[in-house]
C-alpha positions as YAML, in Angstrom:
chain: A
units: angstrom
residues:
- id: 1
  name: MET
  ca: [-11.82, -12.58, -14.69]
- id: 2
  name: ILE
  ca: [-12.80, -8.97, -15.44]
- id: 3
  name: LYS
  ca: [-10.59, -6.70, -17.46]
- id: 4
  name: PRO
  ca: [-10.01, -3.69, -15.15]
- id: 5
  name: ILE
  ca: [-11.21, -0.38, -16.59]
- id: 6
  name: THR
  ca: [-12.08, 2.01, -13.75]
- id: 7
  name: ILE
  ca: [-9.64, 3.40, -11.19]
- id: 8
  name: THR
  ca: [-10.94, 1.19, -8.41]
- id: 9
  name: GLU
  ca: [-10.84, -1.89, -10.64]
- id: 10
  name: HIS
  ca: [-7.20, -1.15, -11.46]
- id: 11
  name: LEU
  ca: [-6.33, -1.00, -7.77]
- id: 12
  name: LEU
  ca: [-7.67, -4.52, -7.24]
- id: 13
  name: PHE
  ca: [-4.47, -5.63, -8.98]
- id: 14
  name: SER
  ca: [-2.09, -3.37, -7.07]
- id: 15
  name: THR
  ca: [-1.91, -5.22, -3.75]
- id: 16
  name: LEU
  ca: [-0.59, -8.54, -2.47]
- id: 17
  name: ARG
  ca: [-1.71, -10.66, 0.46]
- id: 18
  name: LEU
  ca: [1.59, -11.31, 2.23]
- id: 19
  name: GLU
  ca: [1.79, -14.38, 4.46]
- id: 20
  name: THR
  ca: [4.79, -14.61, 6.78]
- id: 21
  name: SER
  ca: [5.90, -16.92, 9.56]
- id: 22
  name: SER
  ca: [3.71, -15.06, 12.04]
- id: 23
  name: GLY
  ca: [0.63, -13.83, 10.20]
- id: 24
  name: VAL
  ca: [-0.83, -11.91, 7.27]
- id: 25
  name: GLY
  ca: [-0.32, -8.37, 6.06]
- id: 26
  name: THR
  ca: [-0.70, -6.27, 2.94]
- id: 27
  name: GLY
  ca: [1.89, -5.28, 0.39]
- id: 28
  name: PHE
  ca: [1.53, -3.33, -2.84]
- id: 29
  name: TYR
  ca: [3.33, -2.82, -6.12]
- id: 30
  name: PHE
  ca: [5.05, 0.52, -6.62]
- id: 31
  name: VAL
  ca: [7.22, 1.80, -9.47]
- id: 32
  name: PHE
  ca: [10.00, 4.33, -8.93]
- id: 33
  name: ASP
  ca: [10.94, 6.67, -11.78]
- id: 34
  name: LEU
  ca: [14.69, 7.21, -12.06]
- id: 35
  name: GLU
  ca: [16.81, 9.13, -14.55]
- id: 36
  name: ASP
  ca: [16.84, 8.07, -18.22]
- id: 37
  name: ASN
  ca: [13.22, 6.96, -17.87]
- id: 38
  name: LYS
  ca: [14.29, 3.92, -15.86]
- id: 39
  name: LYS
  ca: [11.42, 2.19, -14.05]
- id: 40
  name: ILE
  ca: [12.11, 0.19, -10.89]
- id: 41
  name: PRO
  ca: [9.22, -2.01, -9.67]
- id: 42
  name: VAL
  ca: [9.14, -2.95, -5.98]
- id: 43
  name: ILE
  ca: [6.86, -4.35, -3.30]
- id: 44
  name: ILE
  ca: [6.26, -2.09, -0.31]
- id: 45
  name: THR
  ca: [4.89, -3.04, 3.11]
- id: 46
  name: ASN
  ca: [5.46, -2.31, 6.82]
- id: 47
  name: LYS
  ca: [8.56, -3.47, 8.68]
- id: 48
  name: HIS
  ca: [6.40, -5.09, 11.33]
- id: 49
  name: VAL
  ca: [4.59, -7.18, 8.71]
- id: 50
  name: LEU
  ca: [8.04, -8.71, 8.10]
- id: 51
  name: ASN
  ca: [8.61, -9.20, 11.83]
- id: 52
  name: GLY
  ca: [11.47, -6.71, 11.62]
- id: 53
  name: ASN
  ca: [13.44, -9.31, 9.66]
- id: 54
  name: SER
  ca: [15.16, -8.03, 6.52]
- id: 55
  name: ASN
  ca: [15.38, -11.61, 5.22]
- id: 56
  name: GLU
  ca: [11.76, -12.59, 5.92]
- id: 57
  name: ASP
  ca: [10.26, -15.01, 3.39]
- id: 58
  name: VAL
  ca: [6.81, -14.03, 2.16]
- id: 59
  name: GLN
  ca: [4.17, -16.09, 0.43]
- id: 60
  name: PHE
  ca: [1.70, -14.61, -2.05]
- id: 61
  name: SER
  ca: [-0.20, -15.33, -5.25]
- id: 62
  name: LEU
  ca: [0.14, -13.65, -8.66]
- id: 63
  name: HIS
  ca: [-2.18, -13.42, -11.62]
- id: 64
  name: TYR
  ca: [-0.52, -13.71, -14.98]
- id: 65
  name: VAL
  ca: [-1.55, -12.06, -18.25]
- id: 66
  name: GLN
  ca: [-4.05, -14.07, -20.26]
- id: 67
  name: ASN
  ca: [-5.77, -12.53, -23.30]
- id: 68
  name: ASP
  ca: [-4.91, -8.99, -22.09]
- id: 69
  name: ARG
  ca: [-6.58, -9.55, -18.74]
- id: 70
  name: PRO
  ca: [-5.74, -11.25, -15.42]
- id: 71
  name: SER
  ca: [-5.80, -15.01, -15.48]
- id: 72
  name: GLU
  ca: [-8.31, -17.10, -13.54]
- id: 73
  name: ASP
  ca: [-5.46, -19.29, -12.37]
- id: 74
  name: VAL
  ca: [-2.66, -17.87, -10.23]
- id: 75
  name: ILE
  ca: [1.00, -18.51, -9.54]
- id: 76
  name: ASN
  ca: [1.74, -19.29, -5.88]
- id: 77
  name: ILE
  ca: [5.07, -17.88, -4.75]
- id: 78
  name: ILE
  ca: [7.34, -18.19, -1.73]
- id: 79
  name: TYR
  ca: [9.67, -15.24, -2.19]
- id: 80
  name: SER
  ca: [13.04, -15.36, -0.46]
- id: 81
  name: THR
  ca: [14.47, -11.90, -0.76]
- id: 82
  name: ASN
  ca: [16.23, -9.05, 0.97]
- id: 83
  name: TRP
  ca: [14.02, -6.29, 2.39]
- id: 84
  name: ILE
  ca: [15.36, -2.77, 2.77]
- id: 85
  name: PHE
  ca: [14.02, -0.85, 5.75]
- id: 86
  name: HIS
  ca: [13.34, 2.85, 6.10]
- id: 87
  name: ASP
  ca: [15.64, 4.45, 8.66]
- id: 88
  name: TYR
  ca: [12.77, 5.94, 10.66]
- id: 89
  name: TYR
  ca: [9.28, 5.01, 9.49]
- id: 90
  name: ASP
  ca: [7.63, 1.59, 9.53]
- id: 91
  name: LEU
  ca: [8.23, 0.91, 5.84]
- id: 92
  name: ALA
  ca: [10.20, -1.61, 3.81]
- id: 93
  name: PHE
  ca: [10.61, -2.50, 0.15]
- id: 94
  name: THR
  ca: [12.12, -5.22, -1.98]
- id: 95
  name: PHE
  ca: [12.90, -5.47, -5.68]
- id: 96
  name: ILE
  ca: [10.35, -7.54, -7.59]
- id: 97
  name: ASN
  ca: [11.79, -7.48, -11.12]
- id: 98
  name: PRO
  ca: [14.02, -10.55, -10.52]
- id: 99
  name: LEU
  ca: [10.87, -12.55, -9.81]
- id: 100
  name: PHE
  ca: [9.12, -11.15, -12.90]
- id: 101
  name: GLU
  ca: [12.09, -12.13, -15.06]
- id: 102
  name: GLN
  ca: [12.11, -15.64, -13.62]
- id: 103
  name: ILE
  ca: [8.41, -16.02, -14.39]
- id: 104
  name: LYS
  ca: [9.04, -14.83, -17.97]
- id: 105
  name: THR
  ca: [11.38, -17.78, -18.50]
- id: 106
  name: GLN
  ca: [8.30, -19.97, -17.94]
- id: 107
  name: GLY
  ca: [6.51, -18.17, -20.79]
- id: 108
  name: LYS
  ca: [4.29, -16.10, -18.52]
- id: 109
  name: GLN
  ca: [3.95, -12.42, -17.65]
- id: 110
  name: VAL
  ca: [2.65, -11.13, -14.33]
- id: 111
  name: PHE
  ca: [-0.57, -9.10, -14.43]
- id: 112
  name: MET
  ca: [-0.18, -6.22, -12.01]
- id: 113
  name: ILE
  ca: [-1.04, -2.53, -11.98]
- id: 114
  name: PRO
  ca: [1.47, -0.65, -9.83]
- id: 115
  name: ILE
  ca: [0.96, 2.54, -7.87]
- id: 116
  name: THR
  ca: [3.09, 5.28, -9.40]
- id: 117
  name: GLU
  ca: [4.87, 8.42, -8.25]
- id: 118
  name: GLU
  ca: [2.50, 10.83, -9.97]
- id: 119
  name: LEU
  ca: [-0.27, 9.75, -7.60]
- id: 120
  name: ILE
  ca: [1.68, 11.22, -4.66]
- id: 121
  name: TRP
  ca: [0.89, 14.84, -3.82]
- id: 122
  name: LYS
  ca: [3.28, 17.06, -1.91]
- id: 123
  name: ASN
  ca: [1.96, 18.99, 1.08]
- id: 124
  name: ASP
  ca: [1.52, 22.23, -0.83]
- id: 125
  name: LYS
  ca: [-0.67, 20.37, -3.32]
- id: 126
  name: LEU
  ca: [-2.53, 18.57, -0.51]
- id: 127
  name: GLU
  ca: [-3.57, 22.01, 0.77]
- id: 128
  name: GLU
  ca: [-6.10, 22.03, -2.08]
- id: 129
  name: LEU
  ca: [-8.02, 19.33, -0.18]
- id: 130
  name: THR
  ca: [-10.44, 19.82, 2.69]
- id: 131
  name: SER
  ca: [-10.18, 18.43, 6.22]
- id: 132
  name: VAL
  ca: [-12.77, 15.77, 5.46]
- id: 133
  name: GLU
  ca: [-12.22, 13.72, 2.31]
- id: 134
  name: ASN
  ca: [-13.60, 10.29, 1.47]
- id: 135
  name: VAL
  ca: [-10.92, 7.60, 1.43]
- id: 136
  name: LEU
  ca: [-10.63, 3.99, 0.29]
- id: 137
  name: MET
  ca: [-8.22, 1.34, 1.55]
- id: 138
  name: PHE
  ca: [-7.31, -1.85, -0.33]
- id: 139
  name: GLY
  ca: [-6.10, -4.81, 1.70]
- id: 140
  name: TYR
  ca: [-6.78, -7.96, 3.68]
- id: 141
  name: PRO
  ca: [-8.52, -7.23, 7.02]
- id: 142
  name: ILE
  ca: [-8.05, -10.18, 9.41]
- id: 143
  name: GLY
  ca: [-6.60, -11.94, 6.39]
- id: 144
  name: LEU
  ca: [-9.92, -11.94, 4.53]
- id: 145
  name: TYR
  ca: [-9.94, -11.78, 0.73]
- id: 146
  name: ASP
  ca: [-11.64, -13.24, -2.31]
- id: 147
  name: HIS
  ca: [-9.73, -16.54, -2.20]
- id: 148
  name: LYS
  ca: [-11.34, -17.80, -5.43]
- id: 149
  name: ASN
  ca: [-10.23, -14.79, -7.48]
- id: 150
  name: ILE
  ca: [-7.29, -13.76, -5.25]
- id: 151
  name: LEU
  ca: [-8.48, -10.18, -4.84]
- id: 152
  name: PRO
  ca: [-8.36, -7.75, -1.89]
- id: 153
  name: LEU
  ca: [-11.25, -6.20, -0.01]
- id: 154
  name: ILE
  ca: [-11.99, -2.49, -0.01]
- id: 155
  name: ARG
  ca: [-12.77, -0.44, 3.10]
- id: 156
  name: ASN
  ca: [-14.05, 3.14, 3.10]
- id: 157
  name: GLY
  ca: [-13.84, 6.01, 5.55]
- id: 158
  name: ILE
  ca: [-12.90, 9.66, 5.85]
- id: 159
  name: THR
  ca: [-9.82, 11.65, 6.75]
- id: 160
  name: SER
  ca: [-9.63, 12.51, 10.45]
- id: 161
  name: SER
  ca: [-6.72, 14.90, 10.09]
- id: 162
  name: HIS
  ca: [-6.14, 17.31, 7.23]
- id: 163
  name: PRO
  ca: [-4.01, 15.54, 4.58]
- id: 164
  name: ALA
  ca: [-1.70, 18.57, 4.29]
- id: 165
  name: ILE
  ca: [-0.92, 18.69, 8.02]
- id: 166
  name: ASP
  ca: [1.79, 16.50, 9.54]
- id: 167
  name: TYR
  ca: [-0.01, 14.91, 12.49]
- id: 168
  name: ASN
  ca: [1.95, 15.51, 15.72]
- id: 169
  name: GLY
  ca: [4.79, 16.87, 13.59]
- id: 170
  name: GLU
  ca: [5.43, 13.53, 11.88]
- id: 171
  name: LYS
  ca: [4.85, 12.48, 8.26]
- id: 172
  name: ILE
  ca: [1.68, 10.83, 9.50]
- id: 173
  name: GLY
  ca: [-2.05, 11.22, 8.87]
- id: 174
  name: VAL
  ca: [-5.18, 9.83, 10.51]
- id: 175
  name: VAL
  ca: [-8.24, 8.22, 8.94]
- id: 176
  name: ASP
  ca: [-11.61, 7.31, 10.43]
- id: 177
  name: MET
  ca: [-11.89, 3.74, 9.23]
- id: 178
  name: ALA
  ca: [-12.16, 0.21, 10.61]
- id: 179
  name: CYS
  ca: [-8.53, -0.99, 10.66]
- id: 180
  name: PHE
  ca: [-8.09, -4.63, 11.62]
- id: 181
  name: PRO
  ca: [-5.19, -7.10, 11.79]
- id: 182
  name: GLY
  ca: [-4.04, -7.94, 8.26]
- id: 183
  name: SER
  ca: [-4.56, -4.37, 7.07]
- id: 184
  name: SER
  ca: [-0.98, -3.35, 7.89]
- id: 185
  name: GLY
  ca: [0.69, -2.09, 4.74]
- id: 186
  name: SER
  ca: [-2.60, -1.29, 2.98]
- id: 187
  name: PRO
  ca: [-2.48, 1.70, 0.61]
- id: 188
  name: ILE
  ca: [-5.03, 4.45, 1.25]
- id: 189
  name: PHE
  ca: [-6.41, 6.70, -1.49]
- id: 190
  name: ILE
  ca: [-8.70, 9.60, -2.16]
- id: 191
  name: ILE
  ca: [-10.60, 8.46, -5.25]
- id: 192
  name: ASN
  ca: [-13.28, 10.42, -7.08]
- id: 193
  name: GLU
  ca: [-14.84, 8.81, -10.13]
- id: 194
  name: GLY
  ca: [-17.16, 11.15, -12.04]
- id: 195
  name: ASN
  ca: [-16.84, 14.40, -10.09]
- id: 196
  name: PHE
  ca: [-15.27, 16.08, -7.05]
- id: 197
  name: THR
  ca: [-15.34, 19.43, -5.27]
- id: 198
  name: ASP
  ca: [-12.63, 22.01, -6.01]
- id: 199
  name: LYS
  ca: [-12.03, 23.86, -2.72]
- id: 200
  name: LYS
  ca: [-10.43, 26.92, -4.32]
- id: 201
  name: LYS
  ca: [-13.02, 27.36, -7.05]
- id: 202
  name: LYS
  ca: [-15.85, 26.34, -4.71]
- id: 203
  name: ALA
  ca: [-17.29, 24.35, -7.57]
- id: 204
  name: LEU
  ca: [-18.09, 20.79, -8.58]
- id: 205
  name: VAL
  ca: [-15.56, 19.50, -11.12]
- id: 206
  name: THR
  ca: [-16.48, 16.80, -13.62]
- id: 207
  name: GLY
  ca: [-13.80, 14.13, -14.01]
- id: 208
  name: ASN
  ca: [-11.76, 11.57, -12.11]
- id: 209
  name: ARG
  ca: [-9.21, 12.12, -9.37]
- id: 210
  name: ILE
  ca: [-6.93, 9.73, -7.52]
- id: 211
  name: ILE
  ca: [-4.47, 10.65, -4.76]
- id: 212
  name: PHE
  ca: [-2.24, 8.14, -3.01]
- id: 213
  name: LEU
  ca: [-2.40, 9.35, 0.60]
- id: 214
  name: GLY
  ca: [-0.31, 6.79, 2.42]
- id: 215
  name: ILE
  ca: [0.17, 3.39, 4.02]
- id: 216
  name: LEU
  ca: [-1.68, 2.14, 7.08]
- id: 217
  name: TYR
  ca: [0.60, 1.01, 9.90]
- id: 218
  name: SER
  ca: [-0.92, 1.60, 13.35]
- id: 219
  name: GLY
  ca: [-3.86, 2.94, 15.30]
- id: 220
  name: PRO
  ca: [-5.04, 3.92, 18.77]
- id: 221
  name: VAL
  ca: [-6.85, 1.41, 20.96]
- id: 222
  name: TYR
  ca: [-8.09, 1.58, 24.52]
- id: 223
  name: ASN
  ca: [-8.06, -1.17, 27.09]
- id: 224
  name: SER
  ca: [-10.53, -2.14, 29.79]
- id: 225
  name: LYS
  ca: [-8.91, 0.42, 32.11]
- id: 226
  name: GLY
  ca: [-9.77, 3.19, 29.67]
- id: 227
  name: GLU
  ca: [-6.13, 3.81, 28.75]
- id: 228
  name: ILE
  ca: [-5.41, 4.86, 25.17]
- id: 229
  name: ILE
  ca: [-2.51, 3.04, 23.53]
- id: 230
  name: VAL
  ca: [-1.09, 3.42, 20.02]
- id: 231
  name: GLU
  ca: [-0.16, 0.05, 18.54]
- id: 232
  name: ASN
  ca: [0.98, -1.32, 15.20]
- id: 233
  name: ILE
  ca: [-1.87, -2.95, 13.32]
- id: 234
  name: PRO
  ca: [-1.02, -6.62, 14.02]
- id: 235
  name: THR
  ca: [-0.68, -9.36, 11.43]
- id: 236
  name: GLN
  ca: [-2.90, -11.76, 13.35]
- id: 237
  name: GLN
  ca: [-5.67, -11.81, 15.93]
- id: 238
  name: VAL
  ca: [-4.20, -12.03, 19.44]
- id: 239
  name: VAL
  ca: [-6.06, -13.02, 22.61]
- id: 240
  name: ARG
  ca: [-4.85, -11.07, 25.63]
- id: 241
  name: SER
  ca: [-5.78, -10.86, 29.29]
- id: 242
  name: VAL
  ca: [-6.55, -7.17, 28.75]
- id: 243
  name: THR
  ca: [-8.28, -6.98, 25.38]
- id: 244
  name: PRO
  ca: [-7.71, -3.70, 23.49]
- id: 245
  name: GLN
  ca: [-10.80, -2.16, 21.93]
- id: 246
  name: MET
  ca: [-10.40, -0.57, 18.53]
- id: 247
  name: ILE
  ca: [-11.86, 2.91, 18.10]
- id: 248
  name: ASN
  ca: [-11.96, 2.84, 14.28]
- id: 249
  name: LEU
  ca: [-9.06, 5.20, 13.73]
- id: 250
  name: GLY
  ca: [-5.96, 4.36, 11.74]
- id: 251
  name: TYR
  ca: [-2.60, 6.07, 11.39]
- id: 252
  name: TYR
  ca: [-0.99, 6.11, 7.96]
- id: 253
  name: ILE
  ca: [2.52, 7.02, 6.85]
- id: 254
  name: LYS
  ca: [2.29, 9.73, 4.22]
- id: 255
  name: ALA
  ca: [3.01, 8.52, 0.71]
- id: 256
  name: GLN
  ca: [5.78, 11.14, 0.26]
- id: 257
  name: VAL
  ca: [7.93, 9.09, 2.65]
- id: 258
  name: ILE
  ca: [8.17, 6.30, 0.07]
- id: 259
  name: LEU
  ca: [10.25, 8.63, -2.11]
- id: 260
  name: ASP
  ca: [13.00, 8.53, 0.54]
- id: 261
  name: PHE
  ca: [13.85, 5.10, -0.87]
- id: 262
  name: LYS
  ca: [14.91, 6.56, -4.24]
- id: 263
  name: SER
  ca: [18.38, 7.54, -3.06]
- id: 264
  name: THR
  ca: [18.92, 4.04, -1.65]
- id: 265
  name: ILE
  ca: [17.80, 2.45, -4.91]
- id: 266
  name: LYS
  ca: [20.18, 4.67, -6.90]
- id: 267
  name: GLU
  ca: [23.08, 3.66, -4.63]
- id: 268
  name: ILE
  ca: [22.27, -0.05, -5.04]
- id: 269
  name: ILE
  ca: [22.07, 0.27, -8.83]
- id: 270
  name: GLU
  ca: [25.36, 2.22, -8.96]
- id: 271
  name: GLU
  ca: [27.09, -0.45, -6.84]
- id: 272
  name: LYS
  ca: [25.88, -3.21, -9.19]
- id: 273
  name: ASN
  ca: [27.16, -1.29, -12.21]
- id: 274
  name: THR
  ca: [30.67, -0.76, -10.80]
...
């Protein structure tokens, strides 16, 4: 197995292929920064990937650390846990550290590279971007993945709405990208390796840049009657009497929304400590 060096190689070890009772979706590792330099690792995905069930069991595979790189072999997990749902948006998280600690008792350490808070830009910072930016999405379209190496697939596209603008007044953005069942919960990034354009300076900047834009959750489709419908990206292929046609647009929840979970996490930690 390769030792990840570049930004895109790192992100190969940031996602999980989540299998549930009804299909397949994408989850990803995220670390919250709390006071006193406390780090809280979690898995984040969409509510609908979990069938709206806060006690949904998920199955996934983990690499462990072997000679400072991901192992060829993997640990297969069925994780019975409690998922905490966002009050409004199609997001959920669960604590992953209990699983990591359990695996440590077996003399192993999980190899994972989490997405972190500093990759999230606020809207005023996003204004430095242009309307059209290249984006990458890491996930498992129609459940596909590198099953030998247990790695996700990468899709590319462009932004269809300006990243700094809240689409239809919601904390939502739109990307022009093929978004298929299984991609629900996939993280979407702007990634520039080598150089990128600075809009303010109107100049080409040498260096790397990574911005965590958001999490795919739904997209518009049209049916045989020509009606446009917005649907959650499903977790499995479904045959219907009126087959919806995808138009290669996806709606993502802005990454800033994830930070809404911090207050909930603080409350849970405080309750455990009392």
